[in-house]
PDB file of C-alpha atoms and ligand atoms in Angstrom:
ATOM      1  CA  MET O   1     135.730 102.803 124.288  1.00  0.00           C
ATOM      2  CA  HIS O   2     137.318 105.536 126.451  1.00  0.00           C
ATOM      3  CA  ALA O   3     141.056 105.763 127.139  1.00  0.00           C
ATOM      4  CA  LEU O   4     142.279 102.730 129.005  1.00  0.00           C
ATOM      5  CA  HIS O   5     143.988 102.899 132.373  1.00  0.00           C
ATOM      6  CA  PRO O   6     147.757 102.645 131.724  1.00  0.00           C
ATOM      7  CA  MET O   7     148.039  99.573 133.975  1.00  0.00           C
ATOM      8  CA  LEU O   8     145.254  97.894 132.003  1.00  0.00           C
ATOM      9  CA  ASN O   9     147.099  98.703 128.766  1.00  0.00           C
ATOM     10  CA  THR O  10     150.227  97.045 130.139  1.00  0.00           C
ATOM     11  CA  ALA O  11     148.225  93.983 131.167  1.00  0.00           C
ATOM     12  CA  ILE O  12     146.724  93.748 127.662  1.00  0.00           C
ATOM     13  CA  LYS O  13     150.195  93.878 126.114  1.00  0.00           C
ATOM     14  CA  ALA O  14     151.352  91.132 128.499  1.00  0.00           C
ATOM     15  CA  ALA O  15     148.301  88.947 127.764  1.00  0.00           C
ATOM     16  CA  ARG O  16     148.759  89.280 124.012  1.00  0.00           C
ATOM     17  CA  ARG O  17     152.450  88.332 124.293  1.00  0.00           C
ATOM     18  CA  ALA O  18     151.530  85.224 126.269  1.00  0.00           C
ATOM     19  CA  GLY O  19     148.722  84.489 123.796  1.00  0.00           C
ATOM     20  CA  ALA O  20     151.252  84.538 120.952  1.00  0.00           C
ATOM     21  CA  VAL O  21     153.467  82.035 122.819  1.00  0.00           C
ATOM     22  CA  ILE O  22     150.447  79.751 123.370  1.00  0.00           C
ATOM     23  CA  SER O  23     149.148  80.007 119.791  1.00  0.00           C
ATOM     24  CA  ARG O  24     152.550  79.224 118.332  1.00  0.00           C
ATOM     25  CA  ALA O  25     152.869  76.150 120.563  1.00  0.00           C
ATOM     26  CA  SER O  26     149.331  74.977 119.749  1.00  0.00           C
ATOM     27  CA  ARG O  27     150.322  74.557 116.097  1.00  0.00           C
ATOM     28  CA  ASP O  28     152.897  71.916 117.079  1.00  0.00           C
ATOM     29  CA  PRO O  29     151.244  69.899 119.856  1.00  0.00           C
ATOM     30  CA  GLY O  30     153.867  67.143 119.925  1.00  0.00           C
ATOM     31  CA  ALA O  31     156.675  69.607 120.636  1.00  0.00           C
ATOM     32  CA  PHE O  32     156.088  70.477 124.288  1.00  0.00           C
ATOM     33  CA  THR O  33     156.548  68.287 127.352  1.00  0.00           C
ATOM     34  CA  VAL O  34     153.819  67.790 129.911  1.00  0.00           C
ATOM     35  CA  THR O  35     154.540  67.278 133.631  1.00  0.00           C
ATOM     36  CA  ALA O  36     152.060  66.301 136.365  1.00  0.00           C
ATOM     37  CA  LYS O  37     152.200  68.721 139.340  1.00  0.00           C
ATOM     38  CA  ARG O  38     149.895  66.392 141.268  1.00  0.00           C
ATOM     39  CA  ARG O  39     147.157  63.988 140.243  1.00  0.00           C
ATOM     40  CA  ASN O  40     145.229  65.413 137.265  1.00  0.00           C
ATOM     41  CA  ASP O  41     147.072  68.731 137.506  1.00  0.00           C
ATOM     42  CA  PHE O  42     149.401  69.319 134.592  1.00  0.00           C
ATOM     43  CA  VAL O  43     151.867  71.949 133.542  1.00  0.00           C
ATOM     44  CA  THR O  44     153.591  72.316 130.189  1.00  0.00           C
ATOM     45  CA  GLU O  45     156.639  74.247 129.066  1.00  0.00           C
ATOM     46  CA  VAL O  46     154.103  76.492 127.375  1.00  0.00           C
ATOM     47  CA  ASP O  47     152.513  77.526 130.709  1.00  0.00           C
ATOM     48  CA  LYS O  48     155.992  78.470 131.929  1.00  0.00           C
ATOM     49  CA  ALA O  49     157.028  80.333 128.756  1.00  0.00           C
ATOM     50  CA  ALA O  50     153.717  82.221 128.688  1.00  0.00           C
ATOM     51  CA  GLU O  51     154.164  83.178 132.346  1.00  0.00           C
ATOM     52  CA  GLU O  52     157.694  84.435 131.680  1.00  0.00           C
ATOM     53  CA  ALA O  53     156.365  86.566 128.814  1.00  0.00           C
ATOM     54  CA  VAL O  54     153.688  88.108 131.064  1.00  0.00           C
ATOM     55  CA  ILE O  55     156.089  88.783 133.927  1.00  0.00           C
ATOM     56  CA  GLU O  56     158.683  90.358 131.662  1.00  0.00           C
ATOM     57  CA  VAL O  57     156.184  92.910 130.335  1.00  0.00           C
ATOM     58  CA  LEU O  58     154.798  93.690 133.804  1.00  0.00           C
ATOM     59  CA  ARG O  59     158.217  93.922 135.486  1.00  0.00           C
ATOM     60  CA  THR O  60     159.583  96.216 132.783  1.00  0.00           C
ATOM     61  CA  ALA O  61     156.684  98.635 133.271  1.00  0.00           C
ATOM     62  CA  TYR O  62     156.267  98.244 137.050  1.00  0.00           C
ATOM     63  CA  PRO O  63     159.443  96.840 138.627  1.00  0.00           C
ATOM     64  CA  ASP O  64     158.226  97.512 142.187  1.00  0.00           C
ATOM     65  CA  HIS O  65     154.885  95.724 141.953  1.00  0.00           C
ATOM     66  CA  ALA O  66     154.290  92.371 143.633  1.00  0.00           C
ATOM     67  CA  ILE O  67     153.415  89.274 141.603  1.00  0.00           C
ATOM     68  CA  LEU O  68     151.386  86.160 142.362  1.00  0.00           C
ATOM     69  CA  ALA O  69     151.660  83.754 139.436  1.00  0.00           C
ATOM     70  CA  GLU O  70     150.488  80.170 139.059  1.00  0.00           C
ATOM     71  CA  GLU O  71     153.804  78.624 138.034  1.00  0.00           C
ATOM     72  CA  SER O  72     156.392  80.812 139.804  1.00  0.00           C
ATOM     73  CA  GLY O  73     154.482  81.783 142.944  1.00  0.00           C
ATOM     74  CA  ALA O  74     154.608  85.010 144.933  1.00  0.00           C
ATOM     75  CA  SER O  75     157.343  87.637 144.773  1.00  0.00           C
ATOM     76  CA  GLY O  76     157.749  91.219 145.959  1.00  0.00           C
ATOM     77  CA  GLN O  77     155.895  93.377 148.480  1.00  0.00           C
ATOM     78  CA  SER O  78     153.697  96.198 147.249  1.00  0.00           C
ATOM     79  CA  GLU O  79     150.171  97.559 147.525  1.00  0.00           C
ATOM     80  CA  TYR O  80     149.948  96.678 143.822  1.00  0.00           C
ATOM     81  CA  GLU O  81     149.841  92.935 143.125  1.00  0.00           C
ATOM     82  CA  TRP O  82     149.490  91.245 139.737  1.00  0.00           C
ATOM     83  CA  ILE O  83     147.650  87.910 139.831  1.00  0.00           C
ATOM     84  CA  ILE O  84     148.530  85.811 136.800  1.00  0.00           C
ATOM     85  CA  ASP O  85     147.286  82.595 135.246  1.00  0.00           C
ATOM     86  CA  PRO O  86     149.407  82.313 132.096  1.00  0.00           C
ATOM     87  CA  LEU O  87     147.318  79.452 130.718  1.00  0.00           C
ATOM     88  CA  ASP O  88     143.962  78.723 132.291  1.00  0.00           C
ATOM     89  CA  GLY O  89     142.635  75.463 130.887  1.00  0.00           C
ATOM     90  CA  THR O  90     145.953  73.617 130.595  1.00  0.00           C
ATOM     91  CA  THR O  91     144.256  70.214 130.235  1.00  0.00           C
ATOM     92  CA  ASN O  92     142.221  71.564 127.296  1.00  0.00           C
ATOM     93  CA  PHE O  93     145.377  73.008 125.761  1.00  0.00           C
ATOM     94  CA  ILE O  94     147.229  69.688 126.040  1.00  0.00           C
ATOM     95  CA  HIS O  95     144.385  67.939 124.209  1.00  0.00           C
ATOM     96  CA  GLY O  96     143.951  70.614 121.543  1.00  0.00           C
ATOM     97  CA  PHE O  97     140.474  71.394 122.893  1.00  0.00           C
ATOM     98  CA  PRO O  98     140.153  75.077 122.025  1.00  0.00           C
ATOM     99  CA  GLN O  99     139.042  76.547 125.341  1.00  0.00           C
ATOM    100  CA  TYR O 100     141.893  78.174 127.254  1.00  0.00           C
ATOM    101  CA  ALA O 101     143.038  81.683 128.062  1.00  0.00           C
ATOM    102  CA  VAL O 102     145.535  84.008 129.676  1.00  0.00           C
ATOM    103  CA  SER O 103     144.198  85.707 132.815  1.00  0.00           C
ATOM    104  CA  ILE O 104     145.800  88.767 134.436  1.00  0.00           C
ATOM    105  CA  ALA O 105     144.392  90.867 137.271  1.00  0.00           C
ATOM    106  CA  LEU O 106     145.764  93.787 139.246  1.00  0.00           C
ATOM    107  CA  ARG O 107     144.861  93.929 142.925  1.00  0.00           C
ATOM    108  CA  HIS O 108     145.396  97.286 144.638  1.00  0.00           C
ATOM    109  CA  LYS O 109     145.258  97.337 148.429  1.00  0.00           C
ATOM    110  CA  GLY O 110     143.420  94.018 148.322  1.00  0.00           C
ATOM    111  CA  VAL O 111     140.808  95.061 145.718  1.00  0.00           C
ATOM    112  CA  VAL O 112     140.883  93.836 142.108  1.00  0.00           C
ATOM    113  CA  THR O 113     140.947  96.990 139.967  1.00  0.00           C
ATOM    114  CA  GLN O 114     142.056  95.861 136.474  1.00  0.00           C
ATOM    115  CA  ALA O 115     141.319  92.636 134.587  1.00  0.00           C
ATOM    116  CA  VAL O 116     142.283  91.043 131.288  1.00  0.00           C
ATOM    117  CA  ILE O 117     141.315  87.622 129.950  1.00  0.00           C
ATOM    118  CA  PHE O 118     142.604  86.788 126.480  1.00  0.00           C
ATOM    119  CA  ASP O 119     141.406  83.761 124.501  1.00  0.00           C
ATOM    120  CA  PRO O 120     144.016  83.256 121.763  1.00  0.00           C
ATOM    121  CA  THR O 121     141.943  80.619 119.948  1.00  0.00           C
ATOM    122  CA  ARG O 122     139.177  83.128 119.119  1.00  0.00           C
ATOM    123  CA  ASN O 123     141.187  86.322 119.488  1.00  0.00           C
ATOM    124  CA  GLU O 124     138.730  87.453 122.155  1.00  0.00           C
ATOM    125  CA  LEU O 125     139.995  90.061 124.604  1.00  0.00           C
ATOM    126  CA  PHE O 126     137.895  90.651 127.724  1.00  0.00           C
ATOM    127  CA  VAL O 127     138.880  93.654 129.849  1.00  0.00           C
ATOM    128  CA  ALA O 128     137.504  95.554 132.825  1.00  0.00           C
ATOM    129  CA  SER O 129     138.569  98.441 135.050  1.00  0.00           C
ATOM    130  CA  ARG O 130     136.855  98.944 138.394  1.00  0.00           C
ATOM    131  CA  GLY O 131     133.994 101.431 138.002  1.00  0.00           C
ATOM    132  CA  ARG O 132     134.427 101.692 134.223  1.00  0.00           C
ATOM    133  CA  GLY O 133     132.603  98.673 132.831  1.00  0.00           C
ATOM    134  CA  ALA O 134     133.584  95.458 131.078  1.00  0.00           C
ATOM    135  CA  TYR O 135     134.394  95.029 127.377  1.00  0.00           C
ATOM    136  CA  LEU O 136     134.877  92.276 124.814  1.00  0.00           C
ATOM    137  CA  ASN O 137     137.008  93.422 121.873  1.00  0.00           C
ATOM    138  CA  ASP O 138     136.053  97.075 122.533  1.00  0.00           C
ATOM    139  CA  GLN O 139     132.324  96.398 122.846  1.00  0.00           C
ATOM    140  CA  ARG O 140     130.663  97.004 126.198  1.00  0.00           C
ATOM    141  CA  ILE O 141     129.387  93.728 127.689  1.00  0.00           C
ATOM    142  CA  ARG O 142     126.685  93.037 130.255  1.00  0.00           C
ATOM    143  CA  VAL O 143     125.405  89.927 131.937  1.00  0.00           C
ATOM    144  CA  SER O 144     122.293  88.421 130.347  1.00  0.00           C
ATOM    145  CA  LYS O 145     118.815  89.569 131.301  1.00  0.00           C
ATOM    146  CA  ARG O 146     117.762  86.110 132.443  1.00  0.00           C
ATOM    147  CA  ALA O 147     115.979  86.170 135.781  1.00  0.00           C
ATOM    148  CA  HIS O 148     115.032  82.512 136.314  1.00  0.00           C
ATOM    149  CA  LEU O 149     117.294  79.549 136.887  1.00  0.00           C
ATOM    150  CA  LYS O 150     114.814  77.442 134.861  1.00  0.00           C
ATOM    151  CA  GLU O 151     115.766  79.275 131.652  1.00  0.00           C
ATOM    152  CA  SER O 152     119.472  79.673 132.446  1.00  0.00           C
ATOM    153  CA  LEU O 153     122.595  78.043 131.024  1.00  0.00           C
ATOM    154  CA  ILE O 154     124.947  77.417 133.937  1.00  0.00           C
ATOM    155  CA  GLY O 155     128.697  76.807 133.869  1.00  0.00           C
ATOM    156  CA  THR O 156     130.585  74.685 136.370  1.00  0.00           C
ATOM    157  CA  GLY O 157     133.863  72.872 136.955  1.00  0.00           C
ATOM    158  CA  PHE O 158     134.071  69.285 138.145  1.00  0.00           C
ATOM    159  CA  PRO O 159     136.155  68.402 141.194  1.00  0.00           C
ATOM    160  CA  TYR O 160     138.733  66.275 139.394  1.00  0.00           C
ATOM    161  CA  ARG O 161     141.850  66.265 141.555  1.00  0.00           C
ATOM    162  CA  GLU O 162     140.673  64.300 144.521  1.00  0.00           C
ATOM    163  CA  ALA O 163     137.491  62.550 145.553  1.00  0.00           C
ATOM    164  CA  GLY O 164     136.922  64.759 148.657  1.00  0.00           C
ATOM    165  CA  GLY O 165     133.755  66.833 148.319  1.00  0.00           C
ATOM    166  CA  ILE O 166     132.429  64.884 145.330  1.00  0.00           C
ATOM    167  CA  ASP O 167     129.159  63.934 147.075  1.00  0.00           C
ATOM    168  CA  GLU O 168     128.357  67.518 147.977  1.00  0.00           C
ATOM    169  CA  TYR O 169     129.245  68.530 144.418  1.00  0.00           C
ATOM    170  CA  LEU O 170     126.986  65.860 142.913  1.00  0.00           C
ATOM    171  CA  ARG O 171     124.048  66.938 145.085  1.00  0.00           C
ATOM    172  CA  ILE O 172     124.415  70.504 143.799  1.00  0.00           C
ATOM    173  CA  PHE O 173     124.913  69.222 140.253  1.00  0.00           C
ATOM    174  CA  LYS O 174     121.729  67.137 140.431  1.00  0.00           C
ATOM    175  CA  ARG O 175     119.602  70.077 141.622  1.00  0.00           C
ATOM    176  CA  VAL O 176     121.041  72.476 139.051  1.00  0.00           C
ATOM    177  CA  THR O 177     120.486  69.852 136.315  1.00  0.00           C
ATOM    178  CA  PHE O 178     116.792  69.658 137.211  1.00  0.00           C
ATOM    179  CA  GLU O 179     116.285  73.364 137.872  1.00  0.00           C
ATOM    180  CA  SER O 180     118.189  75.003 134.978  1.00  0.00           C
ATOM    181  CA  ALA O 181     118.118  74.885 131.164  1.00  0.00           C
ATOM    182  CA  GLY O 182     121.493  73.123 131.089  1.00  0.00           C
ATOM    183  CA  ILE O 183     125.006  72.829 132.473  1.00  0.00           C
ATOM    184  CA  ARG O 184     128.322  73.270 130.652  1.00  0.00           C
ATOM    185  CA  ARG O 185     131.810  72.241 131.797  1.00  0.00           C
ATOM    186  CA  ALA O 186     134.118  73.890 129.302  1.00  0.00           C
ATOM    187  CA  GLY O 187     137.351  73.544 131.317  1.00  0.00           C
ATOM    188  CA  ALA O 188     138.726  77.056 131.863  1.00  0.00           C
ATOM    189  CA  ALA O 189     137.323  78.881 134.882  1.00  0.00           C
ATOM    190  CA  ALA O 190     138.603  82.290 133.767  1.00  0.00           C
ATOM    191  CA  LEU O 191     136.645  81.947 130.520  1.00  0.00           C
ATOM    192  CA  ASP O 192     133.587  80.636 132.372  1.00  0.00           C
ATOM    193  CA  LEU O 193     133.571  83.893 134.346  1.00  0.00           C
ATOM    194  CA  ALA O 194     134.155  85.966 131.203  1.00  0.00           C
ATOM    195  CA  TYR O 195     131.233  84.131 129.576  1.00  0.00           C
ATOM    196  CA  VAL O 196     128.958  85.056 132.477  1.00  0.00           C
ATOM    197  CA  ALA O 197     130.093  88.664 132.029  1.00  0.00           C
ATOM    198  CA  CYS O 198     129.138  88.699 128.340  1.00  0.00           C
ATOM    199  CA  GLY O 199     125.896  86.736 128.714  1.00  0.00           C
ATOM    200  CA  ARG O 200     126.893  83.425 127.103  1.00  0.00           C
ATOM    201  CA  LEU O 201     126.352  81.798 130.493  1.00  0.00           C
ATOM    202  CA  ASP O 202     123.792  83.064 133.025  1.00  0.00           C
ATOM    203  CA  GLY O 203     125.568  81.684 136.088  1.00  0.00           C
ATOM    204  CA  PHE O 204     128.568  79.634 137.202  1.00  0.00           C
ATOM    205  CA  TRP O 205     129.725  77.749 140.287  1.00  0.00           C
ATOM    206  CA  GLU O 206     132.902  75.886 141.143  1.00  0.00           C
ATOM    207  CA  LYS O 207     134.932  74.900 144.175  1.00  0.00           C
ATOM    208  CA  GLY O 208     138.659  74.156 144.482  1.00  0.00           C
ATOM    209  CA  LEU O 209     139.864  77.104 142.419  1.00  0.00           C
ATOM    210  CA  ALA O 210     142.997  79.212 142.901  1.00  0.00           C
ATOM    211  CA  PRO O 211     143.019  83.044 143.057  1.00  0.00           C
ATOM    212  CA  TRP O 212     144.576  83.271 139.576  1.00  0.00           C
ATOM    213  CA  ASP O 213     141.643  81.319 138.083  1.00  0.00           C
ATOM    214  CA  MET O 214     139.139  83.861 139.431  1.00  0.00           C
ATOM    215  CA  ALA O 215     140.696  87.283 140.056  1.00  0.00           C
ATOM    216  CA  ALA O 216     140.304  88.815 136.587  1.00  0.00           C
ATOM    217  CA  GLY O 217     136.991  87.062 135.870  1.00  0.00           C
ATOM    218  CA  SER O 218     135.452  88.298 139.108  1.00  0.00           C
ATOM    219  CA  LEU O 219     135.948  91.941 138.117  1.00  0.00           C
ATOM    220  CA  LEU O 220     134.534  91.235 134.645  1.00  0.00           C
ATOM    221  CA  VAL O 221     131.376  89.765 136.196  1.00  0.00           C
ATOM    222  CA  LEU O 222     130.911  92.683 138.606  1.00  0.00           C
ATOM    223  CA  GLU O 223     131.589  95.347 135.972  1.00  0.00           C
ATOM    224  CA  ALA O 224     129.135  93.622 133.630  1.00  0.00           C
ATOM    225  CA  GLY O 225     126.391  93.961 136.249  1.00  0.00           C
ATOM    226  CA  GLY O 226     126.573  90.479 137.748  1.00  0.00           C
ATOM    227  CA  LEU O 227     126.994  89.309 141.327  1.00  0.00           C
ATOM    228  CA  ILE O 228     129.644  86.985 142.745  1.00  0.00           C
ATOM    229  CA  SER O 229     130.357  85.426 146.132  1.00  0.00           C
ATOM    230  CA  ASP O 230     131.747  82.413 147.927  1.00  0.00           C
ATOM    231  CA  PHE O 231     129.390  79.570 148.942  1.00  0.00           C
ATOM    232  CA  ASP O 232     128.383  81.511 152.084  1.00  0.00           C
ATOM    233  CA  GLY O 233     127.304  84.504 150.017  1.00  0.00           C
ATOM    234  CA  GLU O 234     130.348  86.457 151.256  1.00  0.00           C
ATOM    235  CA  ALA O 235     133.118  88.161 149.297  1.00  0.00           C
ATOM    236  CA  GLU O 236     135.910  85.758 150.333  1.00  0.00           C
ATOM    237  CA  PHE O 237     135.869  83.760 147.090  1.00  0.00           C
ATOM    238  CA  LEU O 238     139.535  84.400 146.226  1.00  0.00           C
ATOM    239  CA  GLU O 239     140.670  83.223 149.657  1.00  0.00           C
ATOM    240  CA  ARG O 240     138.262  80.287 149.882  1.00  0.00           C
ATOM    241  CA  GLY O 241     138.615  79.046 146.317  1.00  0.00           C
ATOM    242  CA  GLU O 242     134.870  78.626 145.788  1.00  0.00           C
ATOM    243  CA  VAL O 243     132.649  80.798 143.671  1.00  0.00           C
ATOM    244  CA  VAL O 244     129.030  81.339 142.700  1.00  0.00           C
ATOM    245  CA  CYS O 245     128.109  84.096 140.255  1.00  0.00           C
ATOM    246  CA  GLY O 246     125.523  85.135 137.709  1.00  0.00           C
ATOM    247  CA  THR O 247     122.995  87.729 136.707  1.00  0.00           C
ATOM    248  CA  PRO O 248     121.628  89.290 139.922  1.00  0.00           C
ATOM    249  CA  LYS O 249     118.529  87.073 140.008  1.00  0.00           C
ATOM    250  CA  VAL O 250     120.166  83.874 138.755  1.00  0.00           C
ATOM    251  CA  PHE O 251     123.027  84.362 141.226  1.00  0.00           C
ATOM    252  CA  ALA O 252     120.549  84.429 144.123  1.00  0.00           C
ATOM    253  CA  GLN O 253     118.792  81.244 142.949  1.00  0.00           C
ATOM    254  CA  LEU O 254     122.036  79.389 142.260  1.00  0.00           C
ATOM    255  CA  LEU O 255     123.448  80.383 145.649  1.00  0.00           C
ATOM    256  CA  GLN O 256     120.274  79.081 147.285  1.00  0.00           C
ATOM    257  CA  VAL O 257     120.676  75.689 145.579  1.00  0.00           C
ATOM    258  CA  VAL O 258     124.360  75.526 146.580  1.00  0.00           C
ATOM    259  CA  GLN O 259     123.554  76.366 150.196  1.00  0.00           C
ATOM    260  CA  GLN O 260     120.585  73.964 150.449  1.00  0.00           C
ATOM    261  CA  GLN O 261     122.547  71.066 148.989  1.00  0.00           C
ATOM    262  CA  ARG O 262     125.560  71.838 151.160  1.00  0.00           C
ATOM    263  CA  ARG O 263     123.407  71.510 154.233  1.00  0.00           C
ATOM    264  CA  ALA O 264     121.588  68.430 152.937  1.00  0.00           C
ATOM    265  CA  ARG O 265     122.650  65.356 154.868  1.00  0.00           C
ATOM    266  CA  GLU O 266     123.947  62.259 153.189  1.00  0.00           C
ATOM    267  CA  PRO O 267     121.192  59.619 153.030  1.00  0.00           C
ATOM    268  CA  GLU O 268     121.456  57.206 156.001  1.00  0.00           C
ATOM    269  CA  GLN O 269     123.251  54.013 155.038  1.00  0.00           C
ATOM    270  CA  SER O 270     120.984  51.041 155.660  1.00  0.00           C
ATOM    271  CA  ALA O 271     122.651  48.299 157.682  1.00  0.00           C
TER     272      ALA O 271
HETATM  273  C1  IPD B 301     141.893  75.032 135.797  1.00  0.00           C
HETATM  274  C2  IPD B 301     140.680  75.410 134.972  1.00  0.00           C
HETATM  275  C3  IPD B 301     139.524  74.470 135.207  1.00  0.00           C
HETATM  276  C4  IPD B 301     139.180  74.373 136.655  1.00  0.00           C
HETATM  277  C5  IPD B 301     140.407  74.042 137.480  1.00  0.00           C
HETATM  278  C6  IPD B 301     141.531  75.027 137.228  1.00  0.00           C
HETATM  279  P1  IPD B 301     144.406  75.542 135.065  1.00  0.00           P
HETATM  280  O1  IPD B 301     142.932  75.955 135.624  1.00  0.00           O
HETATM  281  O2  IPD B 301     140.284  76.726 135.283  1.00  0.00           O
HETATM  282  O3  IPD B 301     138.365  74.881 134.530  1.00  0.00           O
HETATM  283  O4  IPD B 301     138.195  73.382 136.817  1.00  0.00           O
HETATM  284  O5  IPD B 301     140.076  73.988 138.839  1.00  0.00           O
HETATM  285  O6  IPD B 301     142.663  74.662 137.991  1.00  0.00           O
HETATM  286  O7  IPD B 301     144.975  74.623 136.105  1.00  0.00           O
HETATM  287  O8  IPD B 301     144.211  74.878 133.746  1.00  0.00           O
HETATM  288  O9  IPD B 301     145.095  76.836 134.993  1.00  0.00           O
HETATM  289 CA1   CA B 302     147.059  77.714 134.633  1.00  0.00          CA
END
């Protein structure tokens, strides 16, 4: 692997620090308190400690950069903005279900240019720099070669916070169930995107996400040769919180299903 961009190196250091905080805490699951931010949306002291570890490393290296972080919000004004999810998959973490990660992206003038996703349970480090490819533990990764939805394994996330949108989601879910090789809901969107990038999943869709769930993963997917968009096929996924991605051909088929089922009318209620 060629020399890393210095800002990517800093992000890796920050992600590993946060990973160490999370791993240590995972060995003593009774020791941290869990608070509900809203219905089915939890935060632990570990999320906060991991976020502090990330921000300390980034601020020391780049004191003038702006930050957008899940637990502490937005701070600073700069053309460089770090987008941080210190612990993506908090519900999994709380239950000891080993599927969670640290996600850090750098956005420069509105474009994501550096990405790190670190899974401390498997010691898997996914990184990407714009125009320079995506890597998993120093090995170049690419999306899978699958071209047909029929043979594809597709990731998703369930709408779990509120009932709004559940019918539209279930229509899409039903079609993808019939038209793919299978669906997985592993519980950490950043890792779902990283798994598309390295070919473990062939596509992924979810709605109701935050920018920190997607920013780093979106660059991994693109640098691994995949495609990604919002539900309209446009590039506003970070702003709109909805994402479809996959290998170029699977992406197109998945987007078609999403769009068809979005337009599909609810069956008329009989009187
Ligand atoms: C969550 C996970 C989950 C997705 C949620 C996210 P968090 O992130 O990525 O897979 O379905 O929408 O909020 O809250 O654990 O960082
Ligand atoms: Ca989180």
